[in-house]
Coordinates of C-alpha atoms in Angstrom, one line a residue:
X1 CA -168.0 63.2 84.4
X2 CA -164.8 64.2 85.7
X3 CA -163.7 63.2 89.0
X4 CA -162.9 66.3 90.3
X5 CA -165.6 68.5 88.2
X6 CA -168.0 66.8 90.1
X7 CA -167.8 65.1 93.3
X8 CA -165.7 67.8 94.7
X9 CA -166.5 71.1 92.7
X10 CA -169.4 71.4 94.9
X11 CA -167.6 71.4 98.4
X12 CA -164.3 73.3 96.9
X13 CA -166.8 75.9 95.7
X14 CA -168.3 76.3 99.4
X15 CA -164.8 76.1 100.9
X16 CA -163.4 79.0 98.9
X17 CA -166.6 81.4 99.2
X18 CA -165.5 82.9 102.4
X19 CA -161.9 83.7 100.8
X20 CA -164.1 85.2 97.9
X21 CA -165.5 87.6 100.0
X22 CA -162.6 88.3 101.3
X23 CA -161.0 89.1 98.1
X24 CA -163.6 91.7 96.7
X25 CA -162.6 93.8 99.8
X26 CA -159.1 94.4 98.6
X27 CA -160.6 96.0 95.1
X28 CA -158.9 92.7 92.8
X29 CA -161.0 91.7 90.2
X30 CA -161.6 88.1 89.0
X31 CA -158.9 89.0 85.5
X32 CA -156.4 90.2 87.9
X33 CA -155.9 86.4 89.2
X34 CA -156.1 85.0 86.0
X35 CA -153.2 86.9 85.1
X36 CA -151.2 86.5 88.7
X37 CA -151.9 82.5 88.1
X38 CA -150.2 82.9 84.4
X39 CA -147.6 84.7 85.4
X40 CA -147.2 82.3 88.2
X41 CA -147.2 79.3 85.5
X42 CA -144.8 80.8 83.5
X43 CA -142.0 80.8 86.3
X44 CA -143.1 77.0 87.1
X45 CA -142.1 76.0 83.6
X46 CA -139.0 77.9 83.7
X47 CA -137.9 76.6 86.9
X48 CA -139.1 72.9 85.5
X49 CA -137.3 73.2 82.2
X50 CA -134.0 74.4 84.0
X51 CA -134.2 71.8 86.0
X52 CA -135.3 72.6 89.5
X53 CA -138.3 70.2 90.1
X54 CA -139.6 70.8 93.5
X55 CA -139.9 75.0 92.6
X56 CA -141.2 74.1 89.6
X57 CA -144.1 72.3 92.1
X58 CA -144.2 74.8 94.5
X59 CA -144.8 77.2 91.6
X60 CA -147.6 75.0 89.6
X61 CA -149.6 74.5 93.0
X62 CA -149.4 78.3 93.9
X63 CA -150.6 79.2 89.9
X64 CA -153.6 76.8 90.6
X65 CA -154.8 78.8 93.6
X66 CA -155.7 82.0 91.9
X67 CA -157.4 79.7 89.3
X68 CA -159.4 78.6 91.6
X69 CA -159.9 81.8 93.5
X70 CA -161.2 83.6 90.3
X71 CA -164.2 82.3 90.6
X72 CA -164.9 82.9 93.7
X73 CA -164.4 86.3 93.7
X74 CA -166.4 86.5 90.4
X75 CA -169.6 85.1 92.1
X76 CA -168.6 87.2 95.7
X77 CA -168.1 90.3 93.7
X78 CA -171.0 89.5 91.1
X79 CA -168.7 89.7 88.1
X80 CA -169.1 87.2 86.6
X81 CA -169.1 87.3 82.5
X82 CA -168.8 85.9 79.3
X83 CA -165.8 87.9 78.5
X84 CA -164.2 86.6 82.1
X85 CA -165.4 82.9 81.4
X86 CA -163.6 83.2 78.0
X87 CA -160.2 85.2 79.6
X88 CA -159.6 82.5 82.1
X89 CA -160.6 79.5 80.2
X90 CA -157.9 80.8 77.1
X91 CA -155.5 81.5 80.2
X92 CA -155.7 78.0 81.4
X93 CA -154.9 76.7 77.9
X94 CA -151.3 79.1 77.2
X95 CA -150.6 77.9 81.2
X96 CA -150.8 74.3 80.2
X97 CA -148.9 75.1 77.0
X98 CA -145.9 76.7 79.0
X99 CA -146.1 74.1 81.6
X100 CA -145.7 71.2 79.0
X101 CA -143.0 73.1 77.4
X102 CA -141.3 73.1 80.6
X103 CA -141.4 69.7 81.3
X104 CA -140.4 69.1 77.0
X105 CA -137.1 71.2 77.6
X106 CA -136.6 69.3 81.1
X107 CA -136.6 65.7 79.4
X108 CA -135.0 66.7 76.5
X109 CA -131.6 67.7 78.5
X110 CA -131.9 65.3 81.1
X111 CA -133.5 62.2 79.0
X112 CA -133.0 62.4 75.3
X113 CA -134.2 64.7 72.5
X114 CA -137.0 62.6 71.7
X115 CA -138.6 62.2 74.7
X116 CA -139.1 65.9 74.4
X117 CA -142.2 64.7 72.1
X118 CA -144.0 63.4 74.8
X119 CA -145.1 66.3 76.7
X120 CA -146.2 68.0 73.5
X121 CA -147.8 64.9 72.8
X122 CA -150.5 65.3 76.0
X123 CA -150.3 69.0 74.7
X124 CA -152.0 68.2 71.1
X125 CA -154.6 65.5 72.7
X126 CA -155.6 67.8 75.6
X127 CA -156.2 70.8 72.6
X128 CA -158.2 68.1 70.8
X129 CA -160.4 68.0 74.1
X130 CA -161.0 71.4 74.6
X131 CA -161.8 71.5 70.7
X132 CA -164.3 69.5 71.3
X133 CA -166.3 70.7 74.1
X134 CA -165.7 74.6 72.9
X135 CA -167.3 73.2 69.4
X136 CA -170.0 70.8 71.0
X137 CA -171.2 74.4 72.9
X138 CA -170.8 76.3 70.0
X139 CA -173.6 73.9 68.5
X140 CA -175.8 73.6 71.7
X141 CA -174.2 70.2 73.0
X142 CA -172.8 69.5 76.1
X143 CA -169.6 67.7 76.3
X144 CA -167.9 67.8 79.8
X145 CA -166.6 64.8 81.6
X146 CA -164.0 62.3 80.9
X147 CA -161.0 60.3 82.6
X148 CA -158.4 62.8 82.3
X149 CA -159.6 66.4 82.7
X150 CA -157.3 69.8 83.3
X151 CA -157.4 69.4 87.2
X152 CA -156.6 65.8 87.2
X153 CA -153.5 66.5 84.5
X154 CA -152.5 69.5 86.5
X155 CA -152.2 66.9 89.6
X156 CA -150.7 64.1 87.9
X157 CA -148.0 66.5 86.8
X158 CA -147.9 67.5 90.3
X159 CA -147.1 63.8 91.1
X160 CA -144.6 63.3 88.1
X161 CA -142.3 66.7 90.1
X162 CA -142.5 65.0 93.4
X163 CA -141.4 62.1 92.0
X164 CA -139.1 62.5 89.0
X165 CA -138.1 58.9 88.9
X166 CA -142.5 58.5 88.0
X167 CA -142.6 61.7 85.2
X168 CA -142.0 60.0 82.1
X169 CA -144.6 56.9 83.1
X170 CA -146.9 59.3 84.7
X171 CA -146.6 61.3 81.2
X172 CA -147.5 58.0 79.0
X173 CA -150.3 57.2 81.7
X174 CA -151.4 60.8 80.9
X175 CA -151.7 60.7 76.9
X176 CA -153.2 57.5 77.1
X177 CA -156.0 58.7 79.3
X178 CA -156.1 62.2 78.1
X179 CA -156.8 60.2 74.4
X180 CA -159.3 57.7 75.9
X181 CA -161.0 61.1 77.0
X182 CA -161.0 62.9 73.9
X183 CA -162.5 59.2 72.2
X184 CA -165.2 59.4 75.3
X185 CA -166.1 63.0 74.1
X186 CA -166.5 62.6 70.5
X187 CA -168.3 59.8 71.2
X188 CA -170.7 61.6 73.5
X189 CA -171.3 64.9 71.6
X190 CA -171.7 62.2 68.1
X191 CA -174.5 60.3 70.1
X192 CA -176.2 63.5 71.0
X193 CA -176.1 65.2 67.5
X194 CA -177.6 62.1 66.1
X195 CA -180.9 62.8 68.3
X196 CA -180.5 67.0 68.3
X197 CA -182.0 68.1 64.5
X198 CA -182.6 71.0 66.0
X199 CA -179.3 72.3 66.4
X200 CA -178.6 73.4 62.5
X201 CA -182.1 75.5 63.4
X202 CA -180.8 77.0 66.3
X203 CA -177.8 78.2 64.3
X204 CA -179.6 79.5 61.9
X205 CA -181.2 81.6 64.5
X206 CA -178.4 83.0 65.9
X207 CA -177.1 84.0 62.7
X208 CA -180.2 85.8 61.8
X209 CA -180.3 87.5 64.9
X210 CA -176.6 88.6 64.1
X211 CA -177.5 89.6 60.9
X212 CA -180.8 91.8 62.3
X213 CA -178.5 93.4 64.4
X214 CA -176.0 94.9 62.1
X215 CA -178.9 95.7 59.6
X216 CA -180.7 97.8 62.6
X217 CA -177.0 99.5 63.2
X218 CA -176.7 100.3 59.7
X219 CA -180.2 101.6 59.4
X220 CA -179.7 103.9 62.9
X221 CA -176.5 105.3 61.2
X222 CA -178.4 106.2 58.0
X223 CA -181.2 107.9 60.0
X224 CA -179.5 109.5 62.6
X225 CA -179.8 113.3 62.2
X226 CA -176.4 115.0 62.0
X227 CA -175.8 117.8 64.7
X228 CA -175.8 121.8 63.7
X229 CA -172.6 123.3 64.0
X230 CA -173.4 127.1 66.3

């Protein structure tokens, strides 16, 4: 498991409750941070790509608290959904996107045009992870866990703006842990499908429950009794 997903989700989850609370007074939902914290990631990646390092770190850290507030206030406020998982979680991916980007048009006018490739390199590997555990669900499999999950990117990039001297190392560090992750999840959700038969059957029930569905619409549409006109 990840580092950070597990050892201290549990005690950053208690921290934060109070704020929560606090937070479901002032009538702001849980989507309303999602979209302060992408709005918030947006101006880090342009103050990164033009160059101004330390904003651009004051920025990243100050889009990672409403990410981590949304949640709270979700439980404190009981609102929390499938709808809001997905929202945030698709968020966190076009924040990562813009982010990398960021740090691409940085190195590409301060280092050369090719080492633009490197940030967009993490970018495709870290898609290739969340591929695979949004699949692995989709199929009844779990696949967390891993070296190089979104918090611990998100803090080595953190490290790489403190220190720009470390950013390009710290990026290569990255990809090859982000890749040695997405090797640990394939190999995990392959091991379990080789043992899970019953996973093609649980499909299969999900699409005939879809498909009862829209035949009971269809057939509550045909029978419904049109209204008199006075």
């Amino acid at each position: 498991r990840s580092m950070f997903d597990g050892k201290f989700r549990t005690p950053v989850d208690k921290a934060v409750k109070p704020l929560g609370n606090a937070l479901r007074r002032t009538g702001l939902t849980p989507d309303h941070l999602t979209v302060l914290g992408l709005l918030v990631g947006i101006g880090a990646a342009v103050a990164i790509g033009s160059g101004r390092l330390l904003l651009g770190l004051f920025l990243v850290v100050l889009a990672a608290l409403p990410d981590l507030l949304d949640g709270a206030l979700a439980k404190a406020s009981e609102s929390s959904s499938q709808r809001g998982a997905f929202f945030d979680s698709t968020v966190d991916r076009v924040t990562d996107a813009f982010l990398l980007g960021g740090i691409a048009w940085y190195l590409a006018s301060e280092e050369s045009p090719h080492m633009a490739l490197l940030p967009f390199a993490v970018m495709a590997v870290s898609s290739i992870i969340s591929y695979e555990r949004a699949k692995a669900e989709s199929l009844g499999i779990e696949a967390k866990g891993g070296l190089m999950e979104r918090a611990e990117r998100i803090i080595a990039i953190c490290f790489g703006l403190l220190f720009p001297v470390l950013l390009v190392p710290i990026l290569w560090v990255m990809l090859v842990l982000t890749s040695i992750t997405a090797i640990q999840r394939f190999v995990k959700v392959w091991k379990q499908a080789a043992v899970a038969p019953v996973t093609a059957e649980r499909i299969e029930m999900r699409r005939s429950r879809r498909q009862s569905r829209r035949v009971a619409r269809t057939e509550r549409r045909r029978t419904r009794v049109p209204r008199r006109r006075s």
